[in-house]
Amino acid sequence: MSRPPFVSVHIQSAAPGRRVAAADIVEAYAREIRAGRIPAGCRLPPVRVLERQLGLSKNTAQAAYDELAARGLLHGRPREGVFVAAADGVSPSPPPVAQPPLPALKPVPDMFASPPREGTLRLSSAFIDPELLPREALLDCFRSVLRQPGLEPFYDHQGHPPLRAAIAQRLGRRGMEVRPEQVILTVGSQQAIDIVSRSLTVGRMATEDPVYPYGRALLERNGIERVPLPLDPFAGIDLDAWEQIVARRRPSLLYAITSFQNPTGYSYSSHELAGLLALAQRHGLALLEDDWGSDMLPDSEYRPSLRLLGGANVLYMNSFTKKLWPALRIGYLVAPEPLVPTLVAAKRLSTLGSPPLLEATLAEFLDRGYYDTHLDRLQAELDQRYQACLTTLREVMPPEVRWTTPGGGPTLWLDLPRSVDLGRLRQALAARWIDIEDASVAFPDAGHLHGFRISYAYAPMADVRRALLAVAEELQGQLQQPGRPREARAIRA
Ligand SMILES: Cc1ncc(COP(=O)(O)O)c(C=O)c1O
């Protein structure tokens, strides 16, 4: 049986500056016990603990406890310790427990409500297939970092300088002029959104509609008013419509996911990027670009970025979590230098720093060229899966269903006839151990699309195909409503 914790009492010497004497201990405990502040049954500190804590000379504590026992205030129990005695032989009751109330919390964002059951195939997850994670190479870099003799025990609040330098250099290879001093490392790029949104003086931010759900939830939590800009991945961006909304609502910043937008998988064309920059200039609108997806295309092709076309005033964020290792949780923000101290201060307020051991591991990984090798492999794999996904969709989907063709990368958007009940579809698929994202959280506004995101990054192609077959079957079931007869298309597994 574990022993109960002992009570602690402040004991001071009656003679200031002198060492505590046995009489001081007796006086302190007798006072507390008689006042009822230490109830019967409480355990007192063991003699050796009291000696050490108060710096007592030998036998002082024991003499004090002997005296308290002689006065009937304490009794010892062999191998259990010293306890406050019960008055008049009444058996001691356990000390009263005062339970503090629970704090009242804000509600959890709706998208956190129900994670899929363990073992469910996640058809909308943009994480990388665990089979594609470069385990050994990363482990090698981690070991090498831990062996470095000059490994600093402290950290730079802005992030591990060699990794910041490596990121600046990589972005330079893609035509962006970036200095290491402009790079702020973050705990995933989610923290970049947090830092920026907490640092704005004007609390109004434009986002695409549909919106990246965790981004939306974070902005709401940070008290930012969102200005939705409709995005149709089949028709592209209506820049005139965006301009009218911006002119009317006057957001101070636009957060744009320019490649493989979450959840639509849409990537901005060069014309749209240029139009957006012009619009931003006309309306004094700052830009935050989330560029998680531009380097997920095959053949080392990069999509252009707002940061490349618009220069250093564009705030730019990216992440290694969706391309290298989700659990690494390393992202970054690139900002104009005058903004850096404020943004780093916001980072320090929430996390003080980001994990330098992992950042050093990633710096080593980049330095050895492992990341480029890994990206090549990932891009080629995603490209194959994308092609296979398109083939399956063409083969099995009812004719009313349409999907986007983003050209590769991790995700596309599957859009369904309005008559399809998405909640029922989710439920039916969940019963078959397949999870599709509930995209309603991305549509707090208009809901001009009706479907969900398909990812071919996470599940191996055979599983994606199996899931798509199940989706097609469920859709056919729903679309063959009474009064609307149609032939079921044969589905080959
Ligand atoms: C568009 C987009 N931006 C940012 C994030 C945040 O990702 P992380 O913090 O893992 O970098 C996500 C995560 O899903 C995302 O989809």
Short mmCIF file of C-alpha atoms and ligand atoms in Angstrom, two decimals:
data_model
loop_
_atom_site.label_atom_id
_atom_site.label_comp_id
_atom_site.label_asym_id
_atom_site.label_seq_id
_atom_site.Cartn_x
_atom_site.Cartn_y
_atom_site.Cartn_z
CA MET A 1 0.00 0.00 0.00
CA SER A 2 1.37 3.44 -0.85
CA ARG A 3 1.87 5.84 2.02
CA PRO A 4 -0.23 9.00 2.23
CA PRO A 5 1.55 12.30 1.56
CA PHE A 6 2.76 14.10 4.67
CA VAL A 7 1.48 17.49 5.73
CA SER A 8 3.82 20.42 5.49
CA VAL A 9 3.98 23.19 8.06
CA HIS A 10 6.12 26.31 8.06
CA ILE A 11 8.58 26.12 10.96
CA GLN A 12 10.79 29.03 11.88
CA SER A 13 13.32 29.59 14.62
CA ALA A 14 12.07 31.70 17.54
CA ALA A 15 15.49 33.36 17.46
CA PRO A 16 15.79 35.04 14.02
CA GLY A 17 18.80 33.87 12.02
CA ARG A 18 19.35 30.82 14.24
CA ARG A 19 18.89 27.22 13.29
CA VAL A 20 15.46 25.70 14.10
CA ALA A 21 15.47 23.99 17.52
CA ALA A 22 13.39 21.07 18.77
CA ALA A 23 11.23 23.52 20.75
CA ASP A 24 10.39 25.41 17.55
CA ILE A 25 9.15 22.21 15.91
CA VAL A 26 7.11 21.25 18.96
CA GLU A 27 5.60 24.73 19.14
CA ALA A 28 4.68 24.80 15.42
CA TYR A 29 3.04 21.37 15.30
CA ALA A 30 1.28 21.72 18.67
CA ARG A 31 -0.19 25.05 17.52
CA GLU A 32 -1.42 23.67 14.18
CA ILE A 33 -2.85 20.47 15.71
CA ARG A 34 -4.67 22.25 18.54
CA ALA A 35 -6.12 24.78 16.09
CA GLY A 36 -7.51 21.86 14.07
CA ARG A 37 -5.52 22.83 10.97
CA ILE A 38 -3.90 19.39 10.88
CA PRO A 39 -6.65 16.86 11.59
CA ALA A 40 -6.17 13.52 13.34
CA GLY A 41 -4.75 10.85 11.05
CA CYS A 42 -2.51 13.17 9.04
CA ARG A 43 0.99 11.91 8.42
CA LEU A 44 3.93 14.10 9.46
CA PRO A 45 7.24 14.33 7.58
CA PRO A 46 9.67 11.52 8.40
CA VAL A 47 12.50 12.53 10.72
CA ARG A 48 15.14 12.38 7.98
CA VAL A 49 13.05 14.60 5.67
CA LEU A 50 12.53 17.20 8.38
CA GLU A 51 16.25 17.15 9.18
CA ARG A 52 17.22 17.66 5.58
CA GLN A 53 14.65 20.34 4.80
CA LEU A 54 15.34 22.45 7.89
CA GLY A 55 19.09 21.76 8.02
CA LEU A 56 18.71 20.46 11.61
CA SER A 57 21.47 19.10 13.74
CA LYS A 58 21.24 15.37 14.40
CA ASN A 59 18.47 14.10 16.71
CA THR A 60 16.65 17.47 16.85
CA ALA A 61 13.65 16.25 14.84
CA GLN A 62 13.46 12.99 16.77
CA ALA A 63 13.55 14.87 20.07
CA ALA A 64 10.71 17.14 18.88
CA TYR A 65 8.58 14.19 17.77
CA ASP A 66 9.23 12.40 21.09
CA GLU A 67 8.01 15.48 22.96
CA LEU A 68 4.87 15.78 20.79
CA ALA A 69 4.17 12.07 21.35
CA ALA A 70 4.63 12.53 25.09
CA ARG A 71 2.00 15.29 24.98
CA GLY A 72 -0.40 12.87 23.29
CA LEU A 73 -0.46 14.79 20.02
CA LEU A 74 1.39 12.23 17.82
CA HIS A 75 1.84 8.52 17.59
CA GLY A 76 4.13 6.41 15.48
CA ARG A 77 3.04 3.36 13.49
CA PRO A 78 5.81 0.87 12.69
CA ARG A 79 6.93 1.08 9.02
CA GLU A 80 4.16 3.60 8.25
CA GLY A 81 5.33 6.82 9.83
CA VAL A 82 4.30 9.43 12.39
CA PHE A 83 0.64 10.51 12.58
CA VAL A 84 -1.45 13.13 14.38
CA ALA A 85 -3.23 11.33 17.24
CA ALA A 86 -6.99 11.36 17.69
CA ALA A 87 -8.25 13.21 20.74
CA ASP A 88 -9.94 11.07 23.48
CA GLY A 89 -9.29 7.81 21.68
CA VAL A 90 -11.65 8.65 18.79
CA SER A 91 -10.39 6.91 15.68
CA PRO A 92 -8.98 9.40 13.22
CA SER A 93 -11.08 10.33 10.25
CA PRO A 94 -9.38 10.92 6.92
CA PRO A 95 -8.55 14.54 6.23
CA PRO A 96 -11.45 16.33 4.51
CA VAL A 97 -11.16 16.63 0.77
CA ALA A 98 -12.30 19.93 -0.67
CA GLN A 99 -13.03 19.49 -4.35
CA PRO A 100 -12.53 22.62 -6.41
CA PRO A 101 -15.05 23.18 -9.20
CA LEU A 102 -14.08 22.42 -12.80
CA PRO A 103 -13.31 25.45 -14.95
CA ALA A 104 -15.94 26.36 -17.54
CA LEU A 105 -14.50 25.72 -21.00
CA LYS A 106 -15.34 27.03 -24.43
CA PRO A 107 -17.03 24.44 -26.68
CA VAL A 108 -14.81 22.18 -28.78
CA PRO A 109 -14.83 23.07 -32.50
CA ASP A 110 -17.39 20.88 -34.26
CA MET A 111 -14.81 19.10 -36.44
CA PHE A 112 -13.21 17.49 -33.35
CA ALA A 113 -16.45 15.80 -32.37
CA SER A 114 -16.11 12.22 -33.67
CA PRO A 115 -12.85 10.71 -34.94
CA PRO A 116 -13.37 7.58 -37.07
CA ARG A 117 -13.15 4.16 -35.45
CA GLU A 118 -9.71 2.60 -35.14
CA GLY A 119 -8.98 0.52 -38.24
CA THR A 120 -11.13 2.65 -40.55
CA LEU A 121 -9.78 3.45 -44.01
CA ARG A 122 -9.46 7.23 -44.25
CA LEU A 123 -10.35 8.24 -47.77
CA SER A 124 -9.98 11.98 -47.13
CA SER A 125 -6.77 12.07 -45.06
CA ALA A 126 -3.94 14.01 -46.68
CA PHE A 127 -1.29 12.43 -44.44
CA ILE A 128 1.35 10.36 -46.19
CA ASP A 129 0.98 6.60 -46.40
CA PRO A 130 3.12 5.29 -43.48
CA GLU A 131 4.83 2.97 -45.98
CA LEU A 132 6.36 6.02 -47.69
CA LEU A 133 7.88 7.56 -44.55
CA PRO A 134 11.71 7.67 -44.66
CA ARG A 135 12.14 6.00 -41.28
CA GLU A 136 15.76 4.83 -41.43
CA ALA A 137 17.13 8.03 -42.97
CA LEU A 138 15.43 10.18 -40.35
CA LEU A 139 16.59 7.91 -37.54
CA ASP A 140 20.14 8.17 -38.82
CA CYS A 141 19.96 11.97 -38.77
CA PHE A 142 18.47 12.00 -35.26
CA ARG A 143 21.28 9.78 -33.95
CA SER A 144 23.87 11.93 -35.62
CA VAL A 145 22.42 15.09 -34.04
CA LEU A 146 22.42 13.58 -30.56
CA ARG A 147 26.07 12.57 -30.97
CA GLN A 148 27.22 16.09 -31.90
CA PRO A 149 29.62 17.22 -29.17
CA GLY A 150 28.67 20.91 -29.39
CA LEU A 151 24.92 20.27 -29.21
CA GLU A 152 23.38 23.34 -27.57
CA PRO A 153 21.09 22.62 -24.61
CA PHE A 154 19.26 25.91 -25.22
CA TYR A 155 17.24 27.17 -28.13
CA ASP A 156 16.67 30.13 -30.39
CA HIS A 157 13.09 31.42 -30.02
CA GLN A 158 12.82 31.98 -33.75
CA GLY A 159 13.91 28.41 -34.49
CA HIS A 160 17.12 26.43 -35.02
CA PRO A 161 19.35 28.74 -37.13
CA PRO A 162 20.85 26.05 -39.45
CA LEU A 163 17.35 24.87 -40.38
CA ARG A 164 16.24 28.44 -41.03
CA ALA A 165 19.28 28.88 -43.28
CA ALA A 166 18.56 25.61 -45.12
CA ILE A 167 14.93 26.64 -45.71
CA ALA A 168 15.97 30.07 -47.00
CA GLN A 169 18.40 28.36 -49.38
CA ARG A 170 15.77 25.90 -50.65
CA LEU A 171 13.26 28.66 -51.29
CA GLY A 172 16.05 30.53 -53.09
CA ARG A 173 16.40 27.57 -55.44
CA ARG A 174 12.75 28.11 -56.33
CA GLY A 175 13.36 31.76 -57.16
CA MET A 176 12.24 33.28 -53.86
CA GLU A 177 14.63 35.66 -52.19
CA VAL A 178 14.52 34.74 -48.53
CA ARG A 179 17.01 35.46 -45.73
CA PRO A 180 17.31 33.12 -42.72
CA GLU A 181 16.37 36.10 -40.52
CA GLN A 182 12.95 36.13 -42.21
CA VAL A 183 12.18 32.48 -41.39
CA ILE A 184 10.28 31.62 -38.19
CA LEU A 185 10.06 27.92 -37.42
CA THR A 186 6.71 26.78 -36.09
CA VAL A 187 5.13 23.69 -34.57
CA GLY A 188 3.43 22.71 -37.82
CA SER A 189 2.15 25.38 -40.14
CA GLN A 190 -0.99 25.51 -38.01
CA GLN A 191 1.05 27.57 -35.56
CA ALA A 192 1.92 29.98 -38.36
CA ILE A 193 -1.79 30.76 -38.81
CA ASP A 194 -2.10 31.16 -35.06
CA ILE A 195 0.87 33.50 -34.77
CA VAL A 196 -0.28 35.69 -37.64
CA SER A 197 -3.92 35.85 -36.58
CA ARG A 198 -2.98 36.76 -33.01
CA SER A 199 -0.69 39.53 -34.23
CA LEU A 200 -3.15 41.44 -36.44
CA THR A 201 -4.42 44.83 -35.36
CA VAL A 202 -7.51 44.59 -37.59
CA GLY A 203 -9.44 41.46 -36.70
CA ARG A 204 -10.87 40.66 -40.11
CA MET A 205 -9.34 38.03 -42.37
CA ALA A 206 -10.46 36.83 -45.78
CA THR A 207 -10.36 33.09 -46.49
CA GLU A 208 -11.50 30.88 -49.28
CA ASP A 209 -14.99 29.43 -49.06
CA PRO A 210 -14.95 26.46 -48.53
CA VAL A 211 -12.41 27.13 -45.83
CA TYR A 212 -9.66 24.92 -44.36
CA PRO A 213 -11.67 23.82 -41.29
CA TYR A 214 -8.93 23.93 -38.64
CA GLY A 215 -7.88 27.33 -39.94
CA ARG A 216 -11.46 28.51 -39.61
CA ALA A 217 -11.75 27.15 -36.07
CA LEU A 218 -8.47 28.78 -35.07
CA LEU A 219 -9.48 32.18 -36.43
CA GLU A 220 -12.79 31.97 -34.60
CA ARG A 221 -10.97 31.06 -31.38
CA ASN A 222 -8.66 34.04 -31.85
CA GLY A 223 -11.62 36.38 -32.26
CA ILE A 224 -10.97 37.03 -35.96
CA GLU A 225 -13.94 37.83 -38.14
CA ARG A 226 -13.79 35.79 -41.34
CA VAL A 227 -14.61 37.19 -44.75
CA PRO A 228 -15.46 34.25 -47.05
CA LEU A 229 -14.41 34.39 -50.72
CA PRO A 230 -16.21 31.74 -52.80
CA LEU A 231 -14.00 29.21 -54.53
CA ASP A 232 -15.37 26.83 -57.13
CA PRO A 233 -12.71 24.26 -58.08
CA PHE A 234 -14.56 23.51 -61.34
CA ALA A 235 -14.93 27.12 -62.50
CA GLY A 236 -11.87 28.74 -60.92
CA ILE A 237 -11.77 32.01 -59.01
CA ASP A 238 -14.08 34.88 -59.87
CA LEU A 239 -11.69 37.72 -59.07
CA ASP A 240 -14.35 40.38 -59.73
CA ALA A 241 -16.60 38.80 -57.13
CA TRP A 242 -13.68 38.62 -54.69
CA GLU A 243 -12.88 42.27 -55.29
CA GLN A 244 -16.43 43.36 -54.55
CA ILE A 245 -16.42 41.43 -51.26
CA VAL A 246 -13.02 42.81 -50.27
CA ALA A 247 -14.12 46.38 -51.09
CA ARG A 248 -17.24 45.95 -48.97
CA ARG A 249 -15.89 44.05 -45.95
CA ARG A 250 -12.35 45.48 -45.89
CA PRO A 251 -10.38 42.55 -44.41
CA SER A 252 -6.80 43.41 -43.43
CA LEU A 253 -5.33 40.10 -44.60
CA LEU A 254 -6.20 37.34 -47.03
CA TYR A 255 -5.19 33.78 -46.16
CA ALA A 256 -4.89 31.83 -49.41
CA ILE A 257 -4.00 28.16 -49.89
CA THR A 258 -2.64 28.49 -53.38
CA SER A 259 -1.82 24.84 -54.15
CA PHE A 260 -4.14 21.93 -53.36
CA GLN A 261 -6.50 24.10 -51.38
CA ASN A 262 -8.04 22.34 -48.41
CA PRO A 263 -10.63 20.91 -48.92
CA THR A 264 -11.19 21.38 -52.68
CA GLY A 265 -7.68 20.41 -53.91
CA TYR A 266 -7.79 23.49 -56.16
CA SER A 267 -4.55 25.22 -57.28
CA TYR A 268 -4.54 28.85 -58.38
CA SER A 269 -3.55 29.54 -61.99
CA SER A 270 -0.75 32.03 -62.71
CA HIS A 271 -3.40 34.44 -63.99
CA GLU A 272 -5.32 34.16 -60.71
CA LEU A 273 -2.17 34.68 -58.65
CA ALA A 274 -1.32 37.82 -60.63
CA GLY A 275 -4.93 39.05 -60.38
CA LEU A 276 -4.93 38.49 -56.64
CA LEU A 277 -1.72 40.48 -56.22
CA ALA A 278 -3.20 43.37 -58.19
CA LEU A 279 -6.39 43.22 -56.15
CA ALA A 280 -4.38 43.21 -52.93
CA GLN A 281 -2.48 46.28 -54.04
CA ARG A 282 -5.64 48.15 -55.01
CA HIS A 283 -7.31 47.49 -51.66
CA GLY A 284 -4.36 47.62 -49.25
CA LEU A 285 -4.88 43.93 -48.49
CA ALA A 286 -1.96 41.99 -46.98
CA LEU A 287 -1.48 38.38 -48.12
CA LEU A 288 -0.66 35.20 -46.23
CA GLU A 289 0.10 32.32 -48.56
CA ASP A 290 -0.20 28.72 -47.35
CA ASP A 291 1.96 26.82 -49.80
CA TRP A 292 1.86 23.30 -48.37
CA GLY A 293 1.18 21.69 -51.76
CA SER A 294 3.24 23.35 -54.47
CA ASP A 295 6.08 20.82 -54.27
CA MET A 296 3.89 17.71 -54.48
CA LEU A 297 3.81 17.55 -58.25
CA PRO A 298 5.90 14.98 -60.17
CA ASP A 299 9.04 15.67 -62.18
CA SER A 300 10.19 18.27 -59.64
CA GLU A 301 7.79 20.80 -61.15
CA TYR A 302 6.80 23.60 -58.82
CA ARG A 303 3.71 25.66 -59.17
CA PRO A 304 4.39 29.39 -58.99
CA SER A 305 3.63 30.97 -55.65
CA LEU A 306 2.27 34.34 -54.58
CA ARG A 307 5.53 34.87 -52.70
CA LEU A 308 7.53 34.32 -55.89
CA LEU A 309 5.39 36.70 -57.95
CA GLY A 310 4.61 39.24 -55.25
CA GLY A 311 7.93 39.46 -53.42
CA ALA A 312 8.87 39.85 -49.79
CA ASN A 313 5.69 41.55 -48.57
CA VAL A 314 3.74 38.33 -49.04
CA LEU A 315 3.74 36.34 -45.79
CA TYR A 316 4.47 32.76 -46.73
CA MET A 317 4.01 29.52 -44.80
CA ASN A 318 4.83 25.92 -45.53
CA SER A 319 5.21 22.66 -43.67
CA PHE A 320 7.12 19.40 -43.63
CA THR A 321 4.38 17.47 -41.90
CA LYS A 322 2.34 16.49 -44.95
CA LYS A 323 5.38 15.73 -47.11
CA LEU A 324 7.94 14.21 -44.79
CA TRP A 325 6.58 13.00 -41.45
CA PRO A 326 3.35 14.09 -39.76
CA ALA A 327 4.73 13.60 -36.24
CA LEU A 328 7.69 15.86 -36.97
CA ARG A 329 5.34 18.84 -36.52
CA ILE A 330 7.71 21.30 -38.18
CA GLY A 331 6.40 24.14 -40.28
CA TYR A 332 7.59 27.66 -40.97
CA LEU A 333 6.54 31.19 -41.66
CA VAL A 334 8.51 33.61 -43.84
CA ALA A 335 7.79 37.25 -43.07
CA PRO A 336 9.19 40.66 -43.98
CA GLU A 337 11.91 41.47 -41.46
CA PRO A 338 10.15 44.40 -39.71
CA LEU A 339 7.30 42.03 -38.79
CA VAL A 340 9.54 39.27 -37.43
CA PRO A 341 9.98 40.48 -33.81
CA THR A 342 6.19 40.77 -33.30
CA LEU A 343 5.54 37.36 -34.84
CA VAL A 344 8.33 35.71 -32.83
CA ALA A 345 6.90 37.31 -29.68
CA ALA A 346 3.52 35.69 -30.48
CA LYS A 347 5.26 32.34 -30.93
CA ARG A 348 7.12 32.76 -27.62
CA LEU A 349 3.89 33.54 -25.80
CA SER A 350 2.33 30.23 -26.75
CA THR A 351 5.27 27.79 -26.88
CA LEU A 352 8.46 29.72 -25.98
CA GLY A 353 10.24 27.81 -28.71
CA SER A 354 9.87 24.93 -31.13
CA PRO A 355 11.74 21.61 -30.60
CA PRO A 356 15.37 22.28 -31.61
CA LEU A 357 16.36 18.59 -31.50
CA LEU A 358 13.87 17.78 -34.23
CA GLU A 359 14.73 20.94 -36.10
CA ALA A 360 18.41 19.97 -36.06
CA THR A 361 17.45 16.48 -37.27
CA LEU A 362 15.53 17.99 -40.17
CA ALA A 363 18.43 20.35 -40.98
CA GLU A 364 20.70 17.32 -41.22
CA PHE A 365 18.10 15.50 -43.35
CA LEU A 366 18.00 18.41 -45.80
CA ASP A 367 21.77 18.83 -45.77
CA ARG A 368 22.39 15.19 -46.70
CA GLY A 369 20.02 15.52 -49.67
CA TYR A 370 17.61 12.99 -48.20
CA TYR A 371 14.64 15.34 -48.50
CA ASP A 372 15.09 15.79 -52.24
CA THR A 373 15.34 12.03 -52.73
CA HIS A 374 12.26 11.54 -50.58
CA LEU A 375 10.27 14.22 -52.43
CA ASP A 376 11.15 12.65 -55.82
CA ARG A 377 9.86 9.31 -54.60
CA LEU A 378 6.75 10.81 -53.04
CA GLN A 379 5.90 12.85 -56.12
CA ALA A 380 6.28 9.83 -58.41
CA GLU A 381 4.14 7.69 -56.12
CA LEU A 382 1.43 10.35 -55.79
CA ASP A 383 1.39 10.77 -59.55
CA GLN A 384 0.81 7.06 -60.09
CA ARG A 385 -1.91 6.99 -57.47
CA TYR A 386 -3.56 10.06 -58.99
CA GLN A 387 -3.70 8.41 -62.41
CA ALA A 388 -5.06 5.20 -60.91
CA CYS A 389 -7.63 7.17 -58.93
CA LEU A 390 -8.85 8.93 -62.09
CA THR A 391 -9.10 5.58 -63.90
CA THR A 392 -11.19 4.11 -61.09
CA LEU A 393 -13.44 7.15 -60.84
CA ARG A 394 -14.14 7.06 -64.59
CA GLU A 395 -14.86 3.38 -64.37
CA VAL A 396 -17.18 3.24 -61.37
CA MET A 397 -18.86 6.57 -60.65
CA PRO A 398 -22.46 7.25 -61.72
CA PRO A 399 -22.67 9.79 -64.56
CA GLU A 400 -24.08 12.55 -62.32
CA VAL A 401 -20.89 12.57 -60.22
CA ARG A 402 -18.05 14.91 -61.18
CA TRP A 403 -14.54 15.37 -59.87
CA THR A 404 -11.66 17.79 -60.26
CA THR A 405 -8.44 16.92 -62.07
CA PRO A 406 -5.71 18.75 -60.12
CA GLY A 407 -2.89 17.20 -62.17
CA GLY A 408 -1.35 15.11 -59.37
CA GLY A 409 -0.59 15.91 -55.76
CA PRO A 410 -2.43 14.42 -52.81
CA THR A 411 -6.17 15.21 -53.17
CA LEU A 412 -9.08 15.93 -55.50
CA TRP A 413 -12.69 16.97 -54.93
CA LEU A 414 -15.60 14.65 -55.65
CA ASP A 415 -18.84 16.53 -56.20
CA LEU A 416 -22.22 14.83 -55.97
CA PRO A 417 -25.77 15.59 -57.05
CA ARG A 418 -27.71 17.63 -54.47
CA SER A 419 -30.12 14.73 -54.01
CA VAL A 420 -27.38 12.73 -52.28
CA ASP A 421 -27.69 12.84 -48.51
CA LEU A 422 -24.05 13.31 -47.44
CA GLY A 423 -24.74 12.40 -43.82
CA ARG A 424 -26.38 9.13 -44.87
CA LEU A 425 -23.49 8.43 -47.24
CA ARG A 426 -20.95 8.98 -44.45
CA GLN A 427 -22.85 6.67 -42.15
CA ALA A 428 -23.21 3.93 -44.74
CA LEU A 429 -19.49 4.11 -45.52
CA ALA A 430 -18.55 4.19 -41.83
CA ALA A 431 -20.45 0.92 -41.43
CA ARG A 432 -18.13 -0.45 -44.13
CA TRP A 433 -15.05 0.88 -42.27
CA ILE A 434 -14.48 3.75 -44.67
CA ASP A 435 -14.25 7.34 -43.51
CA ILE A 436 -14.97 10.34 -45.69
CA GLU A 437 -14.44 13.80 -44.31
CA ASP A 438 -17.53 15.69 -43.19
CA ALA A 439 -17.00 18.69 -45.42
CA SER A 440 -19.88 20.66 -43.88
CA VAL A 441 -17.35 22.17 -41.43
CA ALA A 442 -15.64 23.76 -44.42
CA PHE A 443 -18.90 25.39 -45.54
CA PRO A 444 -20.10 27.62 -42.74
CA ASP A 445 -21.27 30.03 -45.44
CA ALA A 446 -22.78 29.31 -48.86
CA GLY A 447 -22.31 25.56 -49.36
CA HIS A 448 -22.02 25.93 -53.14
CA LEU A 449 -20.37 22.51 -53.47
CA HIS A 450 -21.79 19.15 -52.40
CA GLY A 451 -19.20 16.47 -51.88
CA PHE A 452 -15.94 15.66 -50.14
CA ARG A 453 -12.20 15.42 -50.57
CA ILE A 454 -10.59 12.25 -51.88
CA SER A 455 -7.00 11.69 -50.90
CA TYR A 456 -4.75 9.15 -52.55
CA ALA A 457 -1.77 10.11 -50.37
CA TYR A 458 -2.66 8.13 -47.26
CA ALA A 459 -4.15 4.78 -48.23
CA PRO A 460 -2.40 2.47 -50.71
CA MET A 461 -4.04 2.43 -54.15
CA ALA A 462 -5.71 -0.96 -53.68
CA ASP A 463 -7.47 0.42 -50.59
CA VAL A 464 -8.41 3.66 -52.34
CA ARG A 465 -9.91 1.63 -55.17
CA ARG A 466 -11.87 -0.55 -52.75
CA ALA A 467 -13.16 2.58 -51.01
CA LEU A 468 -14.13 4.25 -54.28
CA LEU A 469 -16.06 1.14 -55.29
CA ALA A 470 -17.93 1.29 -51.99
CA VAL A 471 -18.65 5.01 -52.49
CA ALA A 472 -19.97 4.30 -56.00
CA GLU A 473 -22.21 1.51 -54.72
CA GLU A 474 -23.68 3.66 -51.98
CA LEU A 475 -24.23 6.51 -54.42
CA GLN A 476 -26.01 4.26 -56.88
CA GLY A 477 -28.25 3.09 -54.06
CA GLN A 478 -29.13 6.67 -53.14
CA LEU A 479 -29.55 7.90 -56.71
CA GLN A 480 -31.99 5.12 -57.61
CA GLN A 481 -34.86 6.69 -55.74
CA PRO A 482 -38.52 5.72 -56.33
CA GLY A 483 -39.96 7.61 -59.28
CA ARG A 484 -36.53 8.01 -60.76
CA PRO A 485 -35.63 4.56 -62.11
CA ARG A 486 -32.28 4.07 -63.72
CA GLU A 487 -30.02 1.16 -64.49
CA ALA A 488 -27.33 0.37 -61.96
CA ARG A 489 -23.93 0.40 -63.62
CA ALA A 490 -22.00 -2.78 -63.19
CA ILE A 491 -19.11 -2.27 -60.79
CA ARG A 492 -16.08 -4.49 -61.16
CA ALA A 493 -13.93 -4.98 -58.08
C1 LIG B 1 -4.04 23.83 -45.90
C2 LIG B 1 -3.45 23.47 -44.58
N1 LIG B 1 -2.67 24.35 -43.95
C3 LIG B 1 -2.11 24.07 -42.77
C4 LIG B 1 -2.32 22.86 -42.16
C5 LIG B 1 -1.65 22.58 -40.86
O1 LIG B 1 -0.80 21.51 -41.00
P1 LIG B 1 0.52 21.30 -40.14
O2 LIG B 1 0.34 22.06 -38.87
O3 LIG B 1 0.58 19.84 -39.96
O4 LIG B 1 1.66 21.85 -40.96
C6 LIG B 1 -3.14 21.89 -42.79
C7 LIG B 1 -3.40 20.61 -42.16
O5 LIG B 1 -4.15 19.79 -42.59
C8 LIG B 1 -3.71 22.22 -44.03
O6 LIG B 1 -4.49 21.35 -44.67
#
